[in-house]
Tab-separated table of C-alpha atoms in Angstrom:
chain	number	residue	atom	x	y	z
X	1	MET	CA	-78.273	-6.857	-18.123
X	2	ALA	CA	-74.803	-6.823	-16.630
X	3	ALA	CA	-76.057	-7.787	-13.234
X	4	ALA	CA	-77.672	-11.049	-14.347
X	5	PRO	CA	-74.454	-13.260	-14.181
X	6	LEU	CA	-73.788	-11.677	-10.683
X	7	ARG	CA	-77.328	-12.512	-9.543
X	8	GLU	CA	-76.785	-16.080	-10.682
X	9	GLN	CA	-73.659	-16.252	-8.659
X	10	LEU	CA	-75.355	-14.807	-5.634
X	11	SER	CA	-78.267	-17.198	-5.917
X	12	ALA	CA	-75.916	-20.210	-6.410
X	13	LEU	CA	-73.841	-19.146	-3.377
X	14	LEU	CA	-76.893	-18.771	-1.144
X	15	SER	CA	-78.226	-22.048	-2.408
X	16	SER	CA	-75.105	-23.904	-1.490
X	17	MET	CA	-74.853	-22.267	1.837
X	18	PHE	CA	-78.400	-23.531	2.675
X	19	SER	CA	-77.807	-26.998	1.202
X	20	GLN	CA	-74.444	-27.408	2.999
X	21	GLY	CA	-76.094	-26.526	6.285
X	22	LEU	CA	-74.044	-23.429	6.747
X	23	VAL	CA	-77.177	-21.449	7.311
X	24	ASP	CA	-80.665	-22.416	8.223
X	25	GLU	CA	-84.188	-20.955	8.276
X	26	GLN	CA	-83.245	-18.298	10.763
X	27	PHE	CA	-81.076	-16.752	8.158
X	28	GLU	CA	-84.140	-16.769	5.836
X	29	GLN	CA	-85.808	-14.892	8.634
X	30	LEU	CA	-83.130	-12.126	8.398
X	31	GLN	CA	-83.638	-11.912	4.619
X	32	MET	CA	-87.358	-11.717	4.980
X	33	LEU	CA	-86.973	-9.019	7.615
X	34	GLN	CA	-84.881	-7.046	5.284
X	35	ASP	CA	-87.384	-7.309	2.452
X	36	GLU	CA	-90.597	-6.871	4.620
X	37	GLY	CA	-89.241	-4.027	6.596
X	38	GLY	CA	-87.819	-2.264	3.555
X	39	THR	CA	-84.486	-1.942	5.317
X	40	PRO	CA	-81.797	-2.639	2.814
X	41	GLY	CA	-78.512	-3.457	4.554
X	42	PHE	CA	-80.094	-5.103	7.483
X	43	VAL	CA	-78.725	-8.523	6.673
X	44	ALA	CA	-75.231	-7.012	6.069
X	45	GLU	CA	-75.373	-5.205	9.341
X	46	VAL	CA	-76.397	-8.221	11.420
X	47	VAL	CA	-73.991	-10.512	9.642
X	48	THR	CA	-71.124	-8.077	10.244
X	49	LEU	CA	-72.008	-7.619	13.833
X	50	PHE	CA	-72.161	-11.374	14.241
X	51	CYS	CA	-68.713	-11.808	12.668
X	52	ASP	CA	-67.142	-9.213	14.820
X	53	ASP	CA	-68.760	-10.710	17.940
X	54	ALA	CA	-67.646	-14.248	16.963
X	55	GLU	CA	-64.032	-13.178	16.346
X	56	ARG	CA	-63.926	-11.506	19.808
X	57	ILE	CA	-65.355	-14.492	21.564
X	58	ILE	CA	-63.028	-17.005	19.723
X	59	ALA	CA	-60.040	-14.830	20.786
X	60	GLU	CA	-61.292	-14.674	24.395
X	61	ILE	CA	-61.622	-18.544	24.495
X	62	ALA	CA	-58.238	-18.998	23.015
X	63	THR	CA	-56.671	-16.817	25.764
X	64	LEU	CA	-58.569	-18.647	28.476
X	65	LEU	CA	-57.380	-22.021	27.162
X	66	GLU	CA	-53.766	-20.931	27.223
X	67	GLN	CA	-53.873	-20.332	30.919
X	68	PRO	CA	-52.001	-22.718	33.219
X	69	ILE	CA	-55.372	-23.351	35.006
X	70	VAL	CA	-58.359	-23.180	32.736
X	71	SER	CA	-61.580	-21.778	33.986
X	72	PHE	CA	-63.992	-24.035	32.118
X	73	ASP	CA	-66.992	-22.192	33.348
X	74	LYS	CA	-65.700	-18.972	31.738
X	75	VAL	CA	-64.992	-20.838	28.505
X	76	ASP	CA	-68.397	-22.459	28.622
X	77	ALA	CA	-70.055	-19.005	29.141
X	78	PHE	CA	-68.348	-17.744	26.028
X	79	VAL	CA	-69.260	-20.768	23.946
X	80	HIS	CA	-72.827	-20.389	25.124
X	81	GLN	CA	-72.786	-16.664	23.965
X	82	LEU	CA	-71.424	-17.689	20.599
X	83	LYS	CA	-73.968	-20.479	20.286
X	84	GLY	CA	-76.565	-17.943	20.982
X	85	SER	CA	-75.655	-15.294	18.436
X	86	SER	CA	-74.922	-17.981	15.729
X	87	ALA	CA	-78.432	-19.379	16.298
X	88	SER	CA	-79.941	-15.865	16.049
X	89	VAL	CA	-78.337	-15.198	12.664
X	90	GLY	CA	-78.999	-18.734	11.274
X	91	ALA	CA	-75.266	-19.755	11.305
X	92	GLN	CA	-76.222	-23.400	11.729
X	93	LYS	CA	-72.855	-25.161	11.399
X	94	VAL	CA	-71.185	-22.901	13.923
X	95	LYS	CA	-74.054	-23.327	16.310
X	96	PHE	CA	-73.618	-27.110	16.138
X	97	THR	CA	-69.869	-26.986	16.788
X	98	CYS	CA	-70.565	-24.705	19.736
X	99	MET	CA	-72.944	-27.328	21.103
X	100	GLN	CA	-70.278	-30.012	20.752
X	101	PHE	CA	-67.690	-27.618	22.401
X	102	ARG	CA	-69.883	-27.305	25.415
X	103	GLN	CA	-69.603	-31.032	25.964
X	104	PHE	CA	-65.855	-30.733	26.302
X	105	CYS	CA	-66.292	-27.829	28.736
X	106	GLN	CA	-68.549	-30.065	30.873
X	107	GLU	CA	-65.830	-32.724	30.843
X	108	LYS	CA	-63.348	-30.141	31.811
X	109	SER	CA	-60.926	-31.374	29.070
X	110	ARG	CA	-58.333	-28.869	27.821
X	111	ASP	CA	-57.346	-30.933	24.867
X	112	GLY	CA	-60.962	-31.527	23.955
X	113	CYS	CA	-61.732	-27.842	24.190
X	114	LEU	CA	-58.581	-26.998	22.171
X	115	MET	CA	-59.779	-29.305	19.409
X	116	ALA	CA	-63.343	-27.967	19.579
X	117	LEU	CA	-62.064	-24.381	19.281
X	118	ALA	CA	-60.218	-25.260	16.146
X	119	VAL	CA	-63.318	-26.825	14.690
X	120	VAL	CA	-65.407	-23.713	15.580
X	121	ARG	CA	-62.791	-21.466	14.233
X	122	ASN	CA	-62.694	-23.224	10.919
X	123	GLU	CA	-66.298	-23.341	10.467
X	124	PHE	CA	-66.624	-19.687	11.400
X	125	TYR	CA	-63.914	-18.604	8.915
X	126	ASP	CA	-65.604	-20.671	6.184
X	127	LEU	CA	-68.944	-18.943	6.876
X	128	ARG	CA	-67.324	-15.571	7.180
X	129	ASN	CA	-65.744	-15.929	3.831
X	130	LYS	CA	-69.034	-16.861	2.301
X	131	PHE	CA	-70.782	-13.950	3.966
X	132	GLN	CA	-68.121	-11.586	2.605
X	133	THR	CA	-68.538	-12.893	-0.867
X	134	MET	CA	-72.290	-12.602	-0.564
X	135	LEU	CA	-71.983	-8.931	0.540
X	136	GLN	CA	-69.549	-8.180	-2.128
X	137	LEU	CA	-71.864	-9.638	-4.786
X	138	GLU	CA	-74.808	-7.738	-3.446
X	139	GLN	CA	-72.813	-4.466	-3.644
X	140	GLN	CA	-71.860	-5.168	-7.191
X	141	ILE	CA	-75.337	-5.960	-8.075
X	142	GLN	CA	-76.445	-2.698	-6.437
X	143	ALA	CA	-73.932	-0.772	-8.465
X	144	TYR	CA	-75.434	-1.950	-11.694
X	145	ASP	CA	-78.979	-1.736	-10.654
X	146	PRO	CA	-79.514	0.626	-7.647
X	147	LYS	CA	-83.190	0.228	-7.634
X	148	GLN	CA	-83.180	-3.409	-7.077
X	149	GLN	CA	-81.975	-5.282	-3.997
Q	1	MET	CA	-111.866	20.755	16.543
Q	2	MET	CA	-114.289	18.023	17.253
Q	3	LEU	CA	-115.693	16.008	14.356
Q	4	PRO	CA	-118.544	13.722	14.883
Q	5	ASP	CA	-116.416	10.679	14.356
Q	6	GLY	CA	-113.936	11.451	17.198
Q	7	PRO	CA	-111.116	13.696	18.199
Q	8	ILE	CA	-108.513	15.044	15.770
Q	9	LEU	CA	-104.871	14.510	15.932
Q	10	VAL	CA	-103.021	17.616	15.003
Q	11	GLU	CA	-99.310	17.690	14.198
Q	12	SER	CA	-97.102	20.495	13.215
Q	13	ILE	CA	-94.221	20.606	10.918
Q	14	PRO	CA	-92.315	23.834	10.095
Q	15	GLY	CA	-94.543	25.886	8.022
Q	16	LYS	CA	-97.264	23.435	7.833
Q	17	ILE	CA	-100.250	22.478	10.070
Q	18	TRP	CA	-102.643	19.883	9.034
Q	19	SER	CA	-105.029	17.654	10.734
Q	20	LYS	CA	-106.050	14.171	10.267
Q	21	SER	CA	-108.852	12.134	11.736
Q	22	ALA	CA	-107.550	9.387	13.941
Q	23	ARG	CA	-109.330	6.875	11.731
Q	24	ASP	CA	-107.631	7.751	8.473
Q	25	PRO	CA	-104.724	5.696	7.401
Q	26	ALA	CA	-102.129	7.574	9.414
Q	27	PHE	CA	-98.694	8.622	8.499
Q	28	HIS	CA	-96.219	5.790	9.082
Q	29	GLU	CA	-92.907	7.217	9.045
Q	30	SER	CA	-90.286	5.132	10.728
Q	31	PRO	CA	-88.785	5.039	13.026
Q	32	PRO	CA	-91.030	7.142	15.084
Q	33	VAL	CA	-89.266	9.500	17.540
Q	34	LEU	CA	-90.466	9.882	21.016
Q	35	SER	CA	-91.931	13.273	20.720
Q	36	SER	CA	-93.490	15.731	23.126
Q	37	HIS	CA	-94.795	17.850	20.333
Q	38	ARG	CA	-98.084	16.220	19.666
Q	39	SER	CA	-100.870	18.234	20.795
Q	40	THR	CA	-104.524	17.095	21.225
Q	41	ILE	CA	-107.616	19.088	20.889
Q	42	ARG	CA	-110.624	17.580	22.342
Q	43	GLY	CA	-113.768	18.371	24.331
Q	44	GLY	CA	-113.498	22.056	23.490
Q	45	ARG	CA	-110.189	22.594	25.362
Q	46	SER	CA	-107.535	23.746	23.061
Q	47	ILE	CA	-103.778	23.630	23.597
Q	48	SER	CA	-101.342	25.916	21.665
Q	49	LEU	CA	-99.253	24.046	19.239
Q	50	PRO	CA	-95.456	24.320	19.519
Q	51	SER	CA	-94.115	26.434	16.703
Q	52	SER	CA	-90.836	24.496	16.774
Q	53	MET	CA	-90.309	21.545	14.580
Q	54	ALA	CA	-92.232	18.363	15.343
Q	55	VAL	CA	-91.784	14.962	14.007
Q	56	ALA	CA	-94.198	13.525	11.472
Q	57	THR	CA	-95.646	10.996	13.770
Q	58	GLU	CA	-95.314	9.847	17.366
Q	59	ALA	CA	-94.456	6.364	18.585
Q	60	GLN	CA	-97.643	4.590	19.653
Q	61	PHE	CA	-95.733	1.868	21.407
Q	62	HIS	CA	-92.475	1.828	23.230
Q	63	VAL	CA	-90.541	-1.337	23.876
Q	64	LEU	CA	-87.428	-1.706	25.975
Q	65	ALA	CA	-85.314	-4.533	24.766
Q	66	VAL	CA	-82.523	-5.909	27.064
Q	67	ASP	CA	-79.829	-8.195	25.689
Q	68	ASP	CA	-76.019	-8.400	26.093
Q	69	SER	CA	-75.482	-9.564	22.571
Q	70	LEU	CA	-75.321	-6.887	19.869
Q	71	PRO	CA	-76.589	-9.030	16.975
Q	72	ASP	CA	-79.409	-10.016	19.129
Q	73	ARG	CA	-80.332	-6.565	20.010
Q	74	LYS	CA	-80.360	-5.591	16.334
Q	75	LEU	CA	-82.565	-8.575	15.485
Q	76	ILE	CA	-85.124	-7.966	18.215
Q	77	GLU	CA	-85.432	-4.220	17.329
Q	78	ARG	CA	-85.976	-5.089	13.556
Q	79	LEU	CA	-88.482	-7.859	14.481
Q	80	LEU	CA	-90.517	-5.465	16.735
Q	81	LYS	CA	-90.441	-2.710	14.003
Q	82	THR	CA	-91.346	-5.095	11.240
Q	83	SER	CA	-94.151	-6.870	12.960
Q	84	SER	CA	-97.536	-5.979	11.717
Q	85	PHE	CA	-100.868	-6.639	13.468
Q	86	GLN	CA	-103.341	-6.361	10.681
Q	87	GLY	CA	-106.803	-5.894	11.997
Q	88	THR	CA	-105.735	-5.617	15.511
Q	89	THR	CA	-105.983	-2.014	15.913
Q	90	ARG	CA	-109.471	-2.003	14.219
Q	91	PHE	CA	-110.570	-4.248	17.029
Q	92	SER	CA	-108.798	-2.070	19.411
Q	93	LEU	CA	-110.700	0.990	18.208
Q	94	LEU	CA	-113.959	-0.880	18.656
Q	95	LEU	CA	-112.916	-1.657	22.114
Q	96	ALA	CA	-111.967	2.055	22.558
Q	97	ALA	CA	-115.376	3.066	21.491
Q	98	LEU	CA	-116.782	1.005	24.233
Q	99	LEU	CA	-114.253	2.146	26.669
Q	100	SER	CA	-114.746	5.879	25.908
Q	101	GLN	CA	-111.937	6.746	23.564
Q	102	LEU	CA	-109.220	5.134	25.598
Q	103	LEU	CA	-107.350	3.938	22.523
Q	104	TRP	CA	-108.027	6.828	20.061
Q	105	GLY	CA	-104.349	7.458	19.617
Q	106	LEU	CA	-103.619	4.066	17.997
Q	107	ALA	CA	-102.672	4.073	14.438
Q	108	SER	CA	-105.652	2.876	12.417
Q	109	ASP	CA	-103.844	1.214	9.593
Q	110	GLY	CA	-102.929	-1.920	11.514
Q	111	ARG	CA	-99.134	-1.721	11.144
Q	112	PHE	CA	-97.918	-2.086	14.690
Q	113	GLY	CA	-94.281	-2.041	13.558
Q	114	SER	CA	-94.410	1.360	11.995
Q	115	VAL	CA	-95.372	2.922	15.243
Q	116	CYS	CA	-93.166	0.947	17.647
Q	117	ALA	CA	-90.287	2.763	19.191
Q	118	VAL	CA	-87.569	0.454	20.575
Q	119	THR	CA	-84.889	1.259	23.109
Q	120	ALA	CA	-82.296	-1.456	23.339
Q	121	VAL	CA	-79.794	-1.702	26.239
Q	122	ASP	CA	-77.115	-4.256	26.911
Q	123	SER	CA	-77.651	-4.945	30.543
Q	124	GLY	CA	-80.210	-5.228	33.318
Q	125	SER	CA	-78.809	-2.410	35.327
Q	126	LYS	CA	-78.963	-0.168	32.281
Q	127	ALA	CA	-82.521	-1.207	31.845
Q	128	LEU	CA	-83.385	-0.311	35.382
Q	129	GLU	CA	-81.596	3.015	35.001
Q	130	PHE	CA	-83.688	3.756	31.926
Q	131	LEU	CA	-86.833	2.895	33.809
Q	132	GLY	CA	-85.851	5.363	36.492
Q	133	LEU	CA	-84.860	2.741	39.153
Q	134	HIS	CA	-81.343	2.905	40.354
Q	135	ASP	CA	-79.426	0.058	42.045
Q	136	HIS	CA	-79.052	1.779	45.329
Q	137	GLU	CA	-82.628	2.905	45.570
Q	138	GLU	CA	-85.654	1.004	46.719
Q	139	SER	CA	-87.840	3.135	44.797
Q	140	PRO	CA	-87.463	5.811	42.226
Q	141	ILE	CA	-87.426	9.495	43.062
Q	142	SER	CA	-90.427	10.207	40.934
Q	143	ASP	CA	-93.556	8.280	41.336
Q	144	GLN	CA	-94.261	8.700	37.708
Q	145	LEU	CA	-92.497	6.826	34.936
Q	146	ASP	CA	-90.501	9.337	32.912
Q	147	VAL	CA	-90.947	7.377	29.588
Q	148	ALA	CA	-93.890	5.355	28.946
Q	149	VAL	CA	-92.744	1.771	28.272
Q	150	ASN	CA	-95.348	-0.729	27.103
Q	151	LEU	CA	-93.288	-3.837	27.129
Q	152	ILE	CA	-89.904	-5.033	28.431
Q	153	ILE	CA	-88.303	-7.925	26.576
Q	154	THR	CA	-85.176	-9.357	28.095
Q	155	ASP	CA	-82.694	-12.103	27.524
Q	156	TYR	CA	-82.390	-14.497	30.350
Q	157	CYS	CA	-78.554	-15.186	30.251
Q	158	MET	CA	-76.814	-12.037	30.898
Q	159	PRO	CA	-73.536	-11.247	32.831
Q	160	GLY	CA	-74.336	-9.617	36.197
Q	161	MET	CA	-78.000	-9.148	36.427
Q	162	THR	CA	-79.768	-11.983	34.635
Q	163	GLY	CA	-83.192	-11.555	32.985
Q	164	TYR	CA	-84.775	-13.200	35.995
Q	165	ASP	CA	-83.087	-10.748	38.405
Q	166	LEU	CA	-84.390	-7.971	36.256
Q	167	LEU	CA	-87.826	-9.381	36.195
Q	168	LYS	CA	-87.757	-9.555	40.029
Q	169	LYS	CA	-86.676	-5.982	40.369
Q	170	ILE	CA	-89.356	-4.899	38.099
Q	171	LYS	CA	-92.079	-6.828	39.858
Q	172	GLU	CA	-90.883	-5.470	43.248
Q	173	SER	CA	-91.252	-1.975	42.064
Q	174	SER	CA	-94.823	-0.575	42.684
Q	175	TYR	CA	-94.751	1.645	39.648
Q	176	LEU	CA	-92.933	-0.807	37.224
Q	177	ARG	CA	-94.730	-3.945	38.125
Q	178	ASP	CA	-97.556	-3.383	35.658
Q	179	ILE	CA	-95.225	-3.293	32.729
Q	180	PRO	CA	-95.511	-6.642	30.821
Q	181	VAL	CA	-92.223	-8.380	30.883
Q	182	VAL	CA	-91.052	-11.067	28.327
Q	183	ILE	CA	-88.169	-13.309	28.801
Q	184	MET	CA	-86.131	-14.811	26.019
Q	185	SER	CA	-83.805	-17.685	26.290
Q	186	SER	CA	-81.892	-20.045	23.945
Q	187	ASP	CA	-82.141	-22.786	26.525
Q	188	ASN	CA	-85.320	-24.813	26.719
Q	189	ILE	CA	-85.309	-25.563	30.487
Q	190	PRO	CA	-88.834	-26.155	31.792
Q	191	SER	CA	-87.847	-25.306	35.415
Q	192	ARG	CA	-86.463	-22.049	34.250
Q	193	ILE	CA	-89.446	-21.181	32.230
Q	194	ASN	CA	-91.783	-21.936	35.190
Q	195	ARG	CA	-89.732	-19.941	37.538
Q	196	CYS	CA	-90.064	-16.856	35.252
Q	197	LEU	CA	-93.670	-17.312	34.719
Q	198	GLU	CA	-94.239	-17.734	38.443
Q	199	GLU	CA	-92.237	-14.562	39.064
Q	200	GLY	CA	-94.592	-12.682	36.901
Q	201	ALA	CA	-93.212	-12.876	33.349
Q	202	ASP	CA	-96.064	-12.607	30.777
Q	203	GLU	CA	-94.424	-14.590	28.107
Q	204	PHE	CA	-91.371	-16.760	27.590
Q	205	LEU	CA	-89.793	-16.894	24.007
Q	206	LEU	CA	-87.222	-19.409	22.941
Q	207	LYS	CA	-84.422	-18.056	20.902
Q	208	PRO	CA	-83.838	-17.568	18.068
Q	209	VAL	CA	-86.769	-15.278	18.017
Q	210	ARG	CA	-88.676	-14.953	14.852
Q	211	LEU	CA	-91.338	-12.778	13.377
Q	212	SER	CA	-94.125	-15.127	14.204
Q	213	ASP	CA	-93.205	-14.650	17.955
Q	214	MET	CA	-94.103	-11.054	17.686
Q	215	SER	CA	-97.846	-11.877	17.666
Q	216	LYS	CA	-97.481	-13.258	21.167
Q	217	LEU	CA	-96.404	-9.900	22.395
Q	218	LYS	CA	-99.314	-8.035	20.979
Q	219	PRO	CA	-101.938	-8.579	23.673
Q	220	HIS	CA	-99.587	-7.548	26.416
Q	221	ILE	CA	-98.611	-4.290	24.622
Q	222	LEU	CA	-102.119	-3.386	23.777
Q	223	LYS	CA	-103.302	-3.947	27.354
Q	224	SER	CA	-100.413	-1.861	28.626
Q	225	ARG	CA	-101.257	0.961	26.129
Q	226	CYS	CA	-104.842	0.823	27.024
Q	227	LYS	CA	-103.947	1.362	30.674
Q	228	GLU	CA	-101.400	4.013	29.881
Q	229	HIS	CA	-104.040	6.045	27.918
Q	230	TYR	CA	-106.532	5.569	30.699
Q	231	GLU	CA	-104.076	6.917	33.276
Q	232	GLN	CA	-103.108	9.782	31.032
Q	233	GLU	CA	-106.835	10.585	30.614
Q	234	GLN	CA	-107.311	10.595	34.372
Q	235	HIS	CA	-104.363	12.909	34.809
Q	236	LEU	CA	-105.449	15.177	32.104
Q	237	GLN	CA	-108.867	15.565	33.552
Q	238	SER	CA	-107.544	16.333	37.036
Q	239	ASN	CA	-105.612	19.293	35.716
Q	240	SER	CA	-107.364	22.652	35.441
Q	241	SER	CA	-104.752	24.607	33.592
Q	242	CYS	CA	-103.394	24.113	30.102
Q	243	ILE	CA	-101.229	21.151	29.721
Q	244	SER	CA	-97.504	21.794	29.452
Q	245	ARG	CA	-95.125	19.383	27.799
Q	246	ASP	CA	-93.880	17.318	30.754
Q	247	SER	CA	-96.146	18.171	33.602
Q	248	HIS	CA	-97.767	14.817	33.776
Q	249	LYS	CA	-94.399	12.964	33.494
Q	250	ARG	CA	-92.138	14.263	36.227
Q	251	LYS	CA	-91.800	16.735	39.042
Q	252	ALA	CA	-89.559	19.762	38.173
Q	253	ALA	CA	-87.428	19.004	41.152
Q	254	ASP	CA	-86.163	15.761	39.604
Q	255	ASP	CA	-84.223	17.612	36.936
Q	256	GLU	CA	-82.086	19.089	39.671
Q	257	ILE	CA	-81.694	15.917	41.425
Q	258	LEU	CA	-80.625	13.899	38.481
Q	259	PRO	CA	-79.125	16.343	36.068
Q	260	SER	CA	-76.809	13.849	34.412
Q	261	THR	CA	-79.431	11.410	33.744
Q	262	ILE	CA	-80.414	11.402	30.101
Q	263	ARG	CA	-84.048	10.194	29.600
Q	264	PRO	CA	-86.013	10.451	26.416
Q	265	ARG	CA	-89.119	12.459	26.807
Q	266	HIS	CA	-92.475	11.067	25.795
Q	267	CYS	CA	-95.814	12.795	25.747
């Protein structure tokens, strides 16, 4: 079956994402919801929404940190939002970096926040790349074997 | 039609009319659409079926979800629709038998999720608007809820009106206060949790919410549904004429007062 090597690739990718702590059991919940609910595309949808949301939030934070006077409360509110949505989709590493980021907000340290933002951004991009690969593999597998998910 | 084992649920679909006992494994199309096309025949009083298209099934429960985060709204919606309460509705039917057919309308197959309609909004003010309560008003125009809502589940941290503020407004309203309210939060702050519970929240869930949390919502929804059916029964019995689609939901004048408000109809 032509889909077999693709399935192996997908399986290996997901395995590594879990073992590296990129995603946690909440992501498993999403997978389970997709299977239990018979709603193919649910994971893709939530993951995509999360990525769009995260991108928007990161941009907002960047803008706030560029201001001559930084409103740390606003930055903190955005980081809190990102922490929340990453927790909801199981984006563990991004969630942890957000938690660290909030420390710098409390300390009202612009440099600290800029550094934390860079870390969050990197972790998010890494995760997003893997999510994109995951979705591509799923689509390719679907093309070979439309009946199976 | 009145069979010995209870009233019959009759649905109509273009070109087809069939009946099923409420105790049979029911149709579980999803998602159920809030429909006013269901007609009931009971106690010898018949109501003409609409000839227009009806949906295959009607939502048995309606949950209003409030969260400013879009991924979270998607998640809570899917959680609600996927959750299944095996065996619950059989118990409820037993209860119903004792309480004189109060819960006859519940699906008998045990899958709560397949009969759960979810409305998701992104703010407390939109939630209040959906519930018929506007910011500038102390009380709604109509004394009846336009859409039956069996549970409100809301995030705590939201810009503008927090989940706590929303909870307070709901509990201050004489006609909304009986709707169970559940608060969700990603922060585990005991004082916050206590404050919400003291204000009347029925449950407090820590985010991220998962499937196992849905079972905590079950008793609140069922209690609310029981009460809703009871009130509908009371209202039906007090009417002498044939029941029209919306008569027990809203006064006709309201349509003129709020023409721009779009509210889903539920019968």
